[in-house]
Coordinates of C-alpha atoms in Angstrom, one line a residue:
Chain M
M1 CA 0.8 11.9 6.3
I2 CA -1.3 13.8 3.8
E3 CA -1.6 17.6 3.9
V4 CA -4.1 19.2 1.6
K5 CA -4.0 23.0 1.6
N6 CA -6.7 25.2 0.0
L7 CA -7.3 22.8 -2.9
V8 CA -9.4 24.1 -5.8
K9 CA -10.4 22.2 -8.9
D10 CA -12.3 24.1 -11.5
Y11 CA -13.6 22.3 -14.6
Y12 CA -14.1 25.2 -16.8
G13 CA -16.4 27.1 -14.4
N14 CA -17.7 24.0 -12.8
V15 CA -16.0 24.0 -9.4
A16 CA -15.6 20.4 -8.1
V17 CA -13.4 21.1 -5.2
D18 CA -13.6 24.5 -3.5
G19 CA -10.9 25.5 -1.1
L20 CA -10.5 22.2 0.7
S21 CA -7.9 21.9 3.5
F22 CA -7.3 19.0 5.8
T23 CA -4.5 16.9 7.3
V24 CA -4.4 13.1 7.7
E25 CA -1.9 12.2 10.4
E26 CA 0.2 9.1 10.3
G27 CA -1.5 5.8 11.2
E28 CA -5.0 7.2 11.1
I29 CA -8.0 5.9 9.1
V30 CA -9.9 8.8 7.8
G31 CA -13.2 8.5 6.1
F32 CA -14.2 10.8 3.3
L33 CA -17.9 11.2 3.3
G34 CA -20.1 13.1 0.9
P35 CA -23.1 12.7 -1.4
N36 CA -22.5 11.7 -5.0
G37 CA -20.7 14.5 -6.9
A38 CA -19.4 16.1 -3.7
G39 CA -15.8 16.0 -5.0
K40 CA -14.5 13.0 -3.2
S41 CA -13.1 11.2 -6.2
T42 CA -11.8 14.4 -7.7
T43 CA -9.9 15.2 -4.4
M44 CA -8.5 11.7 -4.3
N45 CA -7.5 11.9 -8.0
I46 CA -5.6 15.1 -7.2
I47 CA -3.9 13.6 -4.1
T48 CA -2.7 10.7 -6.1
G49 CA -1.4 12.9 -9.0
Y50 CA -3.9 11.7 -11.6
L51 CA -5.4 15.1 -12.0
S52 CA -3.9 18.5 -11.5
A53 CA -5.4 21.1 -9.2
T54 CA -6.4 24.6 -10.3
E55 CA -5.0 26.0 -7.0
G56 CA -3.6 24.7 -3.7
Q57 CA -1.0 22.3 -2.5
V58 CA -0.9 18.6 -1.6
I59 CA 1.9 17.2 0.4
V60 CA 2.2 13.5 0.7
N61 CA 4.8 12.1 3.1
G62 CA 6.7 15.3 2.8
Y63 CA 6.8 15.5 -1.0
D64 CA 4.7 17.9 -3.0
V65 CA 2.6 16.0 -5.4
F66 CA 2.9 18.6 -8.1
E67 CA 6.6 19.4 -7.8
D68 CA 8.0 16.0 -6.8
P69 CA 5.4 13.6 -8.3
E70 CA 7.5 10.5 -8.6
K71 CA 8.6 10.4 -4.9
A72 CA 5.1 11.4 -3.7
K73 CA 3.5 8.7 -5.8
K74 CA 5.9 6.1 -4.6
S75 CA 4.4 6.4 -1.1
I76 CA 0.8 6.1 -2.2
G77 CA -1.3 3.0 -3.0
Y78 CA -4.4 4.0 -4.9
L79 CA -7.6 2.0 -5.5
P80 CA -9.8 4.2 -7.8
E81 CA -13.5 3.9 -8.0
Q82 CA -13.2 1.5 -10.9
P83 CA -10.3 -0.9 -10.1
P84 CA -7.7 -0.4 -12.9
L85 CA -7.5 -4.0 -14.1
Y86 CA -6.4 -5.6 -17.3
P87 CA -9.0 -8.1 -18.2
D88 CA -6.7 -10.2 -20.3
M89 CA -4.1 -10.7 -17.5
K90 CA -4.0 -13.4 -14.9
V91 CA -4.2 -12.2 -11.3
R92 CA -0.6 -13.0 -10.3
E93 CA 0.7 -11.7 -13.6
Y94 CA -1.2 -8.4 -13.0
L95 CA 0.2 -8.0 -9.5
M96 CA 3.7 -8.8 -10.8
F97 CA 3.2 -6.1 -13.4
V98 CA 2.1 -3.6 -10.7
A99 CA 5.1 -4.5 -8.6
D100 CA 7.4 -3.9 -11.5
L101 CA 5.6 -0.6 -12.2
K102 CA 6.0 0.4 -8.6
K103 CA 9.7 -0.4 -8.7
V104 CA 9.6 -3.2 -6.1
K105 CA 13.0 -5.0 -6.1
K106 CA 12.9 -8.1 -8.3
R107 CA 13.8 -10.7 -5.7
E108 CA 11.2 -9.4 -3.3
R109 CA 8.3 -9.4 -5.8
A110 CA 7.3 -13.1 -5.6
S111 CA 7.2 -13.3 -1.9
M112 CA 5.5 -9.9 -1.5
I113 CA 2.8 -10.8 -3.9
K114 CA 2.3 -14.2 -2.3
S115 CA 1.7 -12.6 1.1
I116 CA -0.5 -9.9 -0.3
M117 CA -2.7 -12.4 -2.1
E118 CA -3.0 -14.3 1.2
L119 CA -4.0 -11.1 3.0
T120 CA -6.6 -10.2 0.4
K121 CA -7.7 -13.8 0.1
I122 CA -7.2 -14.1 -3.7
T123 CA -4.7 -16.9 -3.7
D124 CA -7.2 -19.4 -5.0
V125 CA -7.8 -17.2 -8.1
S126 CA -4.2 -16.3 -8.7
E127 CA -4.0 -18.2 -12.1
K128 CA -7.4 -17.0 -13.4
L129 CA -7.9 -14.4 -16.0
I130 CA -9.2 -11.2 -14.4
K131 CA -12.1 -10.9 -16.9
F132 CA -13.6 -14.1 -15.5
L133 CA -13.6 -12.9 -11.9
S134 CA -16.7 -11.7 -10.0
K135 CA -17.0 -8.1 -9.0
G136 CA -16.0 -8.9 -5.4
Y137 CA -12.8 -10.6 -6.5
K138 CA -12.0 -7.8 -8.9
Q139 CA -12.4 -5.3 -6.1
R140 CA -10.0 -7.4 -4.0
V141 CA -7.5 -7.7 -6.8
G142 CA -7.7 -3.9 -7.1
L143 CA -7.1 -3.6 -3.4
A144 CA -4.2 -6.0 -3.6
A145 CA -2.7 -3.9 -6.3
A146 CA -2.9 -0.8 -4.1
I147 CA -1.1 -2.6 -1.3
V148 CA 1.7 -3.9 -3.6
G149 CA 5.0 -2.2 -2.5
Y150 CA 3.6 -1.6 1.0
P151 CA 3.2 2.2 0.5
E152 CA 2.8 4.3 3.6
I153 CA -0.4 5.7 2.5
L154 CA -3.5 4.0 1.0
I155 CA -6.2 5.9 -0.7
L156 CA -9.3 3.8 -1.4
D157 CA -12.2 5.2 -3.4
E158 CA -15.3 3.4 -2.3
P159 CA -13.6 0.1 -1.6
T160 CA -16.8 -1.8 -0.8
V161 CA -19.1 -0.6 -3.6
G162 CA -20.8 -3.4 -5.4
L163 CA -19.9 -6.1 -2.9
D164 CA -22.3 -8.4 -1.1
P165 CA -22.7 -8.0 2.7
K166 CA -20.3 -10.8 3.6
Q167 CA -17.6 -9.4 1.3
I168 CA -18.2 -5.9 2.7
I169 CA -17.5 -7.1 6.2
E170 CA -14.4 -9.0 5.0
I171 CA -13.1 -5.9 3.2
R172 CA -13.8 -3.8 6.3
E173 CA -11.8 -6.2 8.5
L174 CA -9.0 -6.1 5.9
I175 CA -8.9 -2.3 6.0
K176 CA -8.9 -2.3 9.7
S177 CA -6.0 -4.8 9.8
L178 CA -4.1 -2.7 7.2
S179 CA -4.4 0.4 9.4
K180 CA -1.8 -0.9 11.8
K181 CA 0.9 -0.3 9.2
H182 CA -0.7 2.2 6.8
T183 CA -2.3 5.6 6.9
I184 CA -5.6 5.2 5.1
L185 CA -7.9 7.7 3.5
L186 CA -11.1 6.0 2.2
S187 CA -14.2 7.5 0.7
S188 CA -17.7 6.3 0.8
H189 CA -21.2 7.6 0.7
I190 CA -22.4 4.8 3.1
M191 CA -22.3 6.1 6.6
Q192 CA -22.2 2.9 8.5
E193 CA -19.1 1.9 6.7
I194 CA -17.2 5.0 7.7
D195 CA -18.7 4.8 11.2
A196 CA -17.5 1.2 11.6
V197 CA -13.9 1.7 10.3
C198 CA -12.7 5.2 10.7
D199 CA -10.9 7.2 13.4
K200 CA -11.9 10.5 11.9
I201 CA -14.5 11.7 9.4
I202 CA -14.2 14.4 6.8
I203 CA -17.6 15.4 5.5
I204 CA -17.6 17.4 2.3
N205 CA -20.4 18.7 0.1
K206 CA -20.1 20.6 -3.2
G207 CA -16.3 20.6 -2.8
K208 CA -16.4 22.3 0.6
L209 CA -15.3 20.9 4.0
I210 CA -18.3 20.7 6.3
A211 CA -16.9 18.8 9.2
Y212 CA -13.7 17.1 10.2
D213 CA -13.7 15.3 13.5
T214 CA -14.0 11.9 15.2
P215 CA -17.4 10.2 14.8
A216 CA -18.2 10.7 18.5
N217 CA -17.3 14.4 18.5
I218 CA -19.4 15.0 15.4
A219 CA -22.3 13.3 17.2
R220 CA -21.7 15.4 20.3
V221 CA -21.7 18.6 18.3
M222 CA -25.2 17.9 17.3
E223 CA -27.7 19.5 19.6
N224 CA -30.1 17.2 21.5
S225 CA -28.2 14.3 20.3
R226 CA -29.7 11.6 22.5
E227 CA -33.4 10.7 22.7
L228 CA -35.3 8.1 24.7
H229 CA -38.3 6.4 23.2
I230 CA -40.7 4.7 25.6
T231 CA -44.0 3.0 25.0
V232 CA -46.2 2.6 28.1
C233 CA -49.7 1.5 29.0
G234 CA -51.5 4.6 30.4
S235 CA -53.1 7.9 29.5
E236 CA -51.2 11.0 28.6
M237 CA -52.2 12.7 31.8
T238 CA -50.9 10.0 34.1
V239 CA -47.6 9.8 32.2
R240 CA -47.1 13.6 32.3
R241 CA -47.9 13.8 36.0
A242 CA -45.4 11.0 36.7
L243 CA -42.6 12.4 34.7
D244 CA -43.1 16.1 35.5
Y245 CA -40.4 16.4 38.2
V246 CA -37.7 14.1 36.9
D247 CA -34.3 15.8 36.7
G248 CA -32.4 15.8 33.5
I249 CA -35.4 15.8 31.1
K250 CA -35.0 18.7 28.6
K251 CA -38.1 18.1 26.6
L252 CA -41.0 15.7 27.1
D253 CA -43.3 14.7 24.3
V254 CA -46.3 12.3 24.9
R255 CA -48.7 11.0 22.3
Y256 CA -51.6 8.8 23.5
S257 CA -53.3 6.5 21.1
D258 CA -56.9 5.5 21.8
A259 CA -56.8 2.4 19.8
T260 CA -54.1 0.7 21.8
G261 CA -54.5 2.5 25.1
M262 CA -50.8 3.2 25.1
S263 CA -48.7 6.3 25.1
D264 CA -45.5 6.9 23.1
I265 CA -43.1 9.1 25.0
T266 CA -40.1 10.9 23.5
I267 CA -37.7 12.3 26.0
K268 CA -34.8 14.6 25.1
M269 CA -32.2 14.4 27.8
N270 CA -29.8 17.0 29.1
E271 CA -26.2 16.4 28.2
G272 CA -24.4 13.9 30.4
C273 CA -27.6 12.7 32.1
D274 CA -29.0 9.2 32.0
V275 CA -32.6 9.3 33.2
R276 CA -33.6 5.8 32.2
K277 CA -33.6 4.4 35.8
N278 CA -35.4 7.4 37.2
V279 CA -38.0 7.4 34.5
S280 CA -38.8 3.7 34.8
E281 CA -39.2 4.0 38.6
K282 CA -41.6 6.9 38.3
L283 CA -43.6 5.1 35.7
M284 CA -43.8 2.0 37.8
D285 CA -45.0 4.2 40.7
A286 CA -47.7 5.6 38.5
K287 CA -48.7 2.1 37.5
C288 CA -47.8 2.5 33.9
P289 CA -46.1 -0.7 32.8
I290 CA -43.3 -0.1 30.3
I291 CA -43.8 -2.0 27.0
E292 CA -40.7 -0.8 25.3
M293 CA -37.8 1.5 26.1
K294 CA -34.9 2.3 23.8
L295 CA -32.1 4.9 23.7
H296 CA -31.7 6.4 20.3
E297 CA -28.3 7.8 19.5
V298 CA -28.3 10.1 16.5
S299 CA -26.5 8.2 13.8
I300 CA -23.8 9.6 11.6
E301 CA -26.3 9.2 8.8
E302 CA -28.7 11.7 10.3
I303 CA -25.9 14.1 11.2
F304 CA -24.6 13.8 7.6
L305 CA -28.0 14.5 6.2
K306 CA -28.6 17.4 8.5
L307 CA -25.2 18.9 7.9
T308 CA -25.4 18.6 4.1
N309 CA -28.9 19.9 4.1
S310 CA -28.2 22.9 6.2
N311 CA -25.3 23.6 3.9
N312 CA -27.6 23.5 0.9
K313 CA -30.0 25.9 2.5
E314 CA -27.2 28.4 3.2
D315 CA -26.3 28.3 -0.5
K316 CA -29.8 29.2 -1.5
Chain U
M1 CA 9.6 1.9 -18.7
G2 CA 10.7 -1.7 -18.6
A3 CA 7.5 -2.8 -16.9
I4 CA 5.3 -1.2 -19.5
Y5 CA 7.5 -2.4 -22.4
K6 CA 7.3 -6.0 -21.2
K7 CA 3.6 -5.8 -20.5
E8 CA 2.7 -4.4 -23.9
L9 CA 4.9 -6.9 -25.7
K10 CA 3.4 -9.8 -23.8
S11 CA -0.2 -8.6 -24.4
Y12 CA 0.4 -8.7 -28.2
F13 CA 1.2 -12.3 -28.0
T14 CA -1.5 -13.3 -25.4
S15 CA -4.2 -11.6 -27.3
M16 CA -3.3 -12.9 -30.8
I17 CA -3.1 -9.4 -32.3
G18 CA 0.7 -9.6 -32.4
C19 CA 0.8 -13.0 -34.1
V20 CA -1.9 -12.0 -36.6
F21 CA 0.0 -8.8 -37.4
I22 CA 3.3 -10.6 -37.9
A23 CA 1.7 -13.4 -39.9
I24 CA -0.3 -11.1 -42.3
M25 CA 2.7 -8.9 -42.8
L26 CA 5.0 -11.8 -43.6
V27 CA 2.5 -13.5 -45.9
I28 CA 2.0 -10.4 -48.0
I29 CA 5.7 -9.4 -48.1
S30 CA 6.7 -13.0 -48.8
L31 CA 4.2 -13.3 -51.6
Y32 CA 5.7 -10.2 -53.3
F33 CA 9.2 -11.5 -52.6
F34 CA 8.3 -14.8 -54.2
V35 CA 6.8 -13.3 -57.3
V36 CA 9.2 -10.4 -57.8
N37 CA 12.5 -11.8 -56.7
L38 CA 12.2 -15.5 -57.0
L39 CA 9.9 -16.1 -60.0
N40 CA 10.9 -13.0 -62.0
Q41 CA 14.5 -13.3 -60.8
V42 CA 15.0 -9.7 -59.8
A43 CA 18.2 -9.7 -57.7
D44 CA 17.1 -6.7 -55.7
F45 CA 14.7 -7.0 -52.7
S46 CA 14.0 -3.3 -52.7
T47 CA 11.8 -3.7 -55.8
A48 CA 9.5 -6.0 -53.9
L49 CA 9.5 -3.7 -50.8
N50 CA 8.8 -0.7 -53.0
A51 CA 5.7 -2.3 -54.4
I52 CA 4.2 -3.1 -50.9
T53 CA 4.6 0.1 -48.9
F54 CA 0.8 0.0 -48.7
V55 CA 1.0 -2.9 -46.4
I56 CA 2.3 -0.6 -43.6
V57 CA -0.7 1.7 -44.1
L58 CA -3.1 -1.3 -43.9
L59 CA -1.5 -3.1 -41.0
I60 CA 0.2 -0.6 -38.6
P61 CA -3.2 0.6 -37.3
I62 CA -3.9 -2.9 -36.2
I63 CA -1.2 -2.8 -33.6
T64 CA -1.4 0.9 -32.7
M65 CA -5.1 1.3 -32.3
R66 CA -5.4 -0.2 -28.8
I67 CA -2.1 1.0 -27.4
V68 CA -3.4 4.1 -25.5
A69 CA -7.1 4.0 -26.3
E70 CA -7.6 0.8 -24.5
E71 CA -6.0 2.1 -21.3
N72 CA -8.3 5.1 -21.5
R73 CA -11.4 2.9 -21.9
Q74 CA -10.5 0.5 -19.1
K75 CA -9.4 3.3 -16.9
T76 CA -6.1 1.5 -16.4
D77 CA -4.4 4.8 -17.2
Q78 CA -5.3 5.6 -13.6
L79 CA -2.9 2.9 -12.5
L80 CA -0.1 4.0 -14.9
L81 CA -0.4 7.7 -14.1
T82 CA -0.5 7.3 -10.4
S83 CA 2.5 5.0 -10.3
P84 CA 6.0 6.4 -9.8
V85 CA 6.7 6.4 -13.5
S86 CA 6.8 9.5 -15.6
V87 CA 4.5 10.0 -18.6
T88 CA 7.5 10.1 -20.9
K89 CA 8.7 6.7 -19.8
I90 CA 5.2 5.3 -20.1
V91 CA 4.9 6.5 -23.7
L92 CA 8.4 5.5 -24.6
G93 CA 7.8 2.0 -23.2
K94 CA 4.7 1.7 -25.4
Y95 CA 6.4 3.1 -28.4
L96 CA 9.4 0.7 -28.1
A97 CA 7.1 -2.2 -27.6
L98 CA 5.3 -1.4 -30.9
L99 CA 8.7 -0.8 -32.6
T100 CA 9.8 -4.2 -31.4
M101 CA 6.7 -5.9 -32.9
Y102 CA 7.5 -4.3 -36.2
G103 CA 11.2 -5.0 -35.8
I104 CA 10.5 -8.7 -35.5
V105 CA 9.1 -8.7 -39.0
M106 CA 12.0 -6.6 -40.2
L107 CA 14.5 -9.1 -38.7
I108 CA 12.8 -12.0 -40.5
L109 CA 12.9 -9.9 -43.7
C110 CA 16.7 -9.7 -43.2
T111 CA 17.0 -13.3 -44.1
Y112 CA 15.3 -12.9 -47.5
P113 CA 18.3 -11.3 -49.3
L114 CA 20.4 -14.2 -48.1
I115 CA 17.9 -16.6 -49.7
M116 CA 18.4 -14.8 -52.9
S117 CA 22.2 -14.9 -52.6
R118 CA 22.0 -18.7 -52.8
Y119 CA 20.9 -18.4 -56.3
G120 CA 23.3 -15.8 -57.6
A121 CA 24.7 -12.4 -57.0
A122 CA 22.0 -10.6 -55.0
E123 CA 22.3 -6.8 -54.4
L124 CA 22.8 -7.1 -50.7
A125 CA 23.6 -3.5 -49.9
K126 CA 20.7 -2.2 -51.8
S127 CA 18.4 -4.8 -50.2
Y128 CA 19.5 -4.1 -46.6
S129 CA 19.3 -0.4 -47.0
S130 CA 15.8 -0.7 -48.3
I131 CA 14.9 -2.9 -45.2
L132 CA 16.4 -0.1 -43.0
G133 CA 14.3 2.4 -44.9
F134 CA 11.2 0.2 -44.5
F135 CA 11.9 -0.1 -40.7
L136 CA 12.2 3.7 -40.3
M137 CA 9.1 4.4 -42.4
G138 CA 7.2 1.9 -40.2
G139 CA 8.6 3.6 -37.1
A140 CA 7.3 6.9 -38.3
Y141 CA 3.8 5.5 -39.0
I142 CA 3.8 3.8 -35.6
S143 CA 4.4 7.1 -33.9
I144 CA 1.5 8.6 -35.8
G145 CA -0.7 5.7 -34.9
L146 CA 0.4 6.0 -31.2
F147 CA -0.6 9.6 -31.2
I148 CA -4.0 9.0 -32.8
S149 CA -4.7 6.2 -30.3
S150 CA -4.0 8.6 -27.4
L151 CA -6.7 11.0 -28.7
T152 CA -9.6 8.6 -28.1
E153 CA -11.1 5.9 -25.9
S154 CA -12.3 3.8 -28.8
Q155 CA -10.0 1.4 -30.6
V156 CA -12.3 1.5 -33.7
I157 CA -12.1 5.3 -33.9
A158 CA -8.3 5.1 -33.4
A159 CA -8.0 2.5 -36.2
V160 CA -10.2 4.3 -38.7
V161 CA -8.6 7.7 -38.1
S162 CA -5.1 6.3 -38.2
F163 CA -6.0 4.5 -41.4
I164 CA -7.4 7.7 -43.0
V165 CA -4.4 9.8 -42.0
M166 CA -1.9 7.2 -43.2
I167 CA -3.7 6.7 -46.5
F168 CA -3.6 10.5 -46.9
T169 CA 0.1 10.7 -46.3
Y170 CA 0.6 7.7 -48.6
L171 CA -1.3 9.4 -51.4
M172 CA 0.0 12.8 -50.6
A173 CA 2.8 12.8 -53.3
S174 CA 0.3 12.1 -56.1
L175 CA -2.4 14.4 -54.6
A176 CA 0.0 17.3 -54.4
Q177 CA 0.7 17.1 -58.2
L178 CA -3.0 17.7 -58.9
L179 CA -3.1 21.0 -57.1
P180 CA -2.4 24.2 -59.1
S181 CA 1.1 25.6 -58.6
D182 CA 0.8 29.1 -60.0
N183 CA 1.5 32.0 -57.7
I184 CA -1.9 33.5 -57.2
S185 CA -3.6 30.3 -56.3
T186 CA -0.8 29.5 -53.9
W187 CA -1.4 32.9 -52.3
I188 CA -5.1 32.1 -52.0
M189 CA -4.4 28.8 -50.4
M190 CA -1.9 30.1 -47.9
G191 CA -4.5 32.8 -47.0
G192 CA -7.0 30.1 -46.5
L193 CA -4.5 28.3 -44.3
V194 CA -4.1 31.3 -42.1
V195 CA -7.9 31.5 -41.7
I196 CA -8.0 27.9 -40.6
I197 CA -5.2 28.4 -38.1
A198 CA -6.8 31.5 -36.7
L199 CA -10.1 29.6 -36.3
I200 CA -8.4 26.7 -34.5
A201 CA -6.6 29.1 -32.3
H202 CA -9.9 30.9 -31.5
V203 CA -11.6 27.6 -30.6
M204 CA -8.7 26.8 -28.3
L205 CA -8.0 30.1 -26.7
R206 CA -11.3 32.1 -27.1
N207 CA -9.3 35.3 -27.2
F208 CA -10.2 37.8 -30.0
I209 CA -7.0 39.8 -29.7
I210 CA -4.6 36.9 -30.2
T211 CA -6.6 35.2 -32.9
G212 CA -7.3 38.5 -34.6
S213 CA -3.6 39.4 -34.7
I214 CA -2.7 35.9 -35.9
F215 CA -5.1 36.5 -38.8
V216 CA -4.0 40.0 -39.7
I217 CA -0.2 39.3 -39.4
G218 CA -0.5 36.1 -41.3
E219 CA -2.6 37.5 -44.2
A220 CA -0.4 40.6 -44.3
A221 CA 2.8 38.5 -44.5
F222 CA 1.5 36.4 -47.3
A223 CA 0.3 39.5 -49.2
I224 CA 3.7 41.2 -48.8
I225 CA 5.5 38.0 -50.0
Y226 CA 3.2 37.9 -53.0
F227 CA 3.9 41.5 -54.1
V228 CA 7.6 41.7 -53.1
K229 CA 8.9 38.2 -54.0
P230 CA 6.3 36.1 -55.8
S231 CA 9.0 33.6 -56.8
L232 CA 8.8 32.1 -53.3
Y233 CA 5.4 30.8 -54.2
D234 CA 6.7 28.7 -57.0
G235 CA 5.5 25.2 -56.3
L236 CA 5.2 26.0 -52.6
I237 CA 2.0 24.1 -52.0
V238 CA 3.4 21.0 -53.7
N239 CA 6.5 21.3 -51.6
I240 CA 4.6 21.7 -48.4
L241 CA 2.3 18.8 -49.0
S242 CA 5.0 16.4 -50.2
W243 CA 6.7 17.2 -46.9
F244 CA 3.9 15.2 -45.3
S245 CA 4.4 12.3 -47.7
V246 CA 6.1 9.8 -45.4
V247 CA 6.3 7.1 -48.1
S248 CA 8.2 9.2 -50.7
R249 CA 11.2 9.4 -48.4
F250 CA 11.5 5.6 -48.7
G251 CA 12.4 5.9 -52.4
T252 CA 15.9 7.1 -51.7
F253 CA 16.6 4.1 -49.4
S254 CA 15.4 1.7 -52.0
L255 CA 18.0 3.1 -54.4
G256 CA 20.7 2.0 -52.0
I257 CA 21.4 5.6 -50.9
M258 CA 21.8 6.3 -47.2
D259 CA 20.1 9.6 -47.4
I260 CA 20.7 11.7 -44.2
S261 CA 17.8 14.0 -44.9
A262 CA 15.4 11.1 -45.1
L263 CA 16.9 9.6 -41.9
V264 CA 16.5 13.0 -40.2
Y265 CA 13.0 13.3 -41.6
Y266 CA 11.9 9.9 -40.1
V267 CA 13.5 10.4 -36.8
S268 CA 12.0 13.9 -36.4
V269 CA 8.5 12.5 -37.4
I270 CA 8.9 9.9 -34.7
F271 CA 10.2 12.5 -32.2
V272 CA 7.3 14.9 -32.9
F273 CA 4.5 12.4 -32.6
V274 CA 5.9 10.7 -29.5
F275 CA 6.3 14.1 -28.0
L276 CA 2.7 15.0 -28.9
T277 CA 1.5 11.8 -27.3
I278 CA 3.3 12.7 -24.1
M279 CA 1.8 16.2 -24.2
K280 CA -1.7 14.8 -24.9
I281 CA -1.6 12.5 -21.9
K282 CA -0.1 15.2 -19.7
K283 CA -2.8 17.6 -20.8
K284 CA -5.5 15.2 -19.6
R285 CA -4.6 16.0 -16.1
W286 CA -5.6 19.6 -16.7
S287 CA -9.0 19.1 -18.2

């Protein structure tokens, strides 16, 4: 469990984290989302004890990071933005060093590292020098180092940055499988990633907490969250007449294009209503064949942009 | 501490730096040993060691330059500082690894007096005490190199700065003799020192009241000393500067004297610079 209370980090007048408070419960995967320079890495560096805070308190697994750092650090596995690798070490040698550093018992080390290498799929490069590895493998070695010692909490700073799509999916799967045993806080500025993996999302901008909820709840919070896009053959008048008395439509928007003889319809629905069946029946009755119909759920991406933008405006 | 100690020691031998350091050191010392002790038949190893104190100044930066700077550059300090090991243990592990590297050379040197004793009556006590002195002097220089390495991310800068600082302490004894030692110039120089200290304090604290009072109190104190008891200024600058001369303390060891003050001097230099390194790394968290 991670408890962050009223965290402030002030770099000589440049406030990177501004009164941030949140709690990550045991067994959760929480995504830490924010534009570049929002204070994600700084917050993570403070939680892991790499940086100090100007104000506030961080409690990891019941230990205060500032007052009891060694015990708190023992329960954290950290993958920083740039994996902290020694280029002149071999992969297995590096992981053995990390295990020694994290005070893993000597007789458990070899077997633990073997299973971690299998988990992160780096067994086949275990005797290679780290400097000869590709970016994807380096990232995985960094992740393996974070898992060494099986700490209760994993903090991963942009774990998939710089990877190819296949590797991204692999790492995501890996993170999901890790979440059974670990509490995970991971940061990203890629929304789909957080959406795909996390139970909860923390959105921060300019060091301030903007939202902290489940992805679905954040989407629900947004007004007019669901839209229906339909393309039909038929003039604006016929379409409007057909759809005028359908229940559950909050807002109807029709644009007719002369060139194609088709109308683009955008429907905003009332909450909890699905009007697709009704709408298509009415349109069929009015002899307007439907070319295309799709339900558009507002993505986390749009919410994120909207939230961070409105936040910017308030500042001004 | 053990993990870092082992890792550092291992890295010296996998990256060749360690072997090169030991090899060059042994080649130079052996050459002097051969010429001074074997060819010219001086039965005292300290004569050879005394002539090659410069080797330390040249070679210690080779092993100390990367010790912390490289961690800073590779960002591996993030791994070390977020692991459940205290900064003190990290720095001590690194320092002991460096000392071990240097100690290996010293151990090999311990066989040299035995070689001499095959050919006649070698002055073993004098030779071994000078090896001990050489070891302590190296230990002090290593701690200085360690501290300088922690100040930067660049190995090259660490090496060059260490080299300059070490050359400076090496030449300090002779430089100090060149400075005037009369009372009035000592007063002026001490006054200048106060100005420098006040300026440094001002850059760090940005507080006019504190730096102003440092300046006024300092200047007043030195003025009072000058008028009340000018004899305190006799040779003060020379004494202060030669305090920084790490090499000159080695002289007493090479005479075969186990000088407690020199021992304390080296140990306190080591303590101060290891402590400063720990503070420097801890301070990074606050910036």
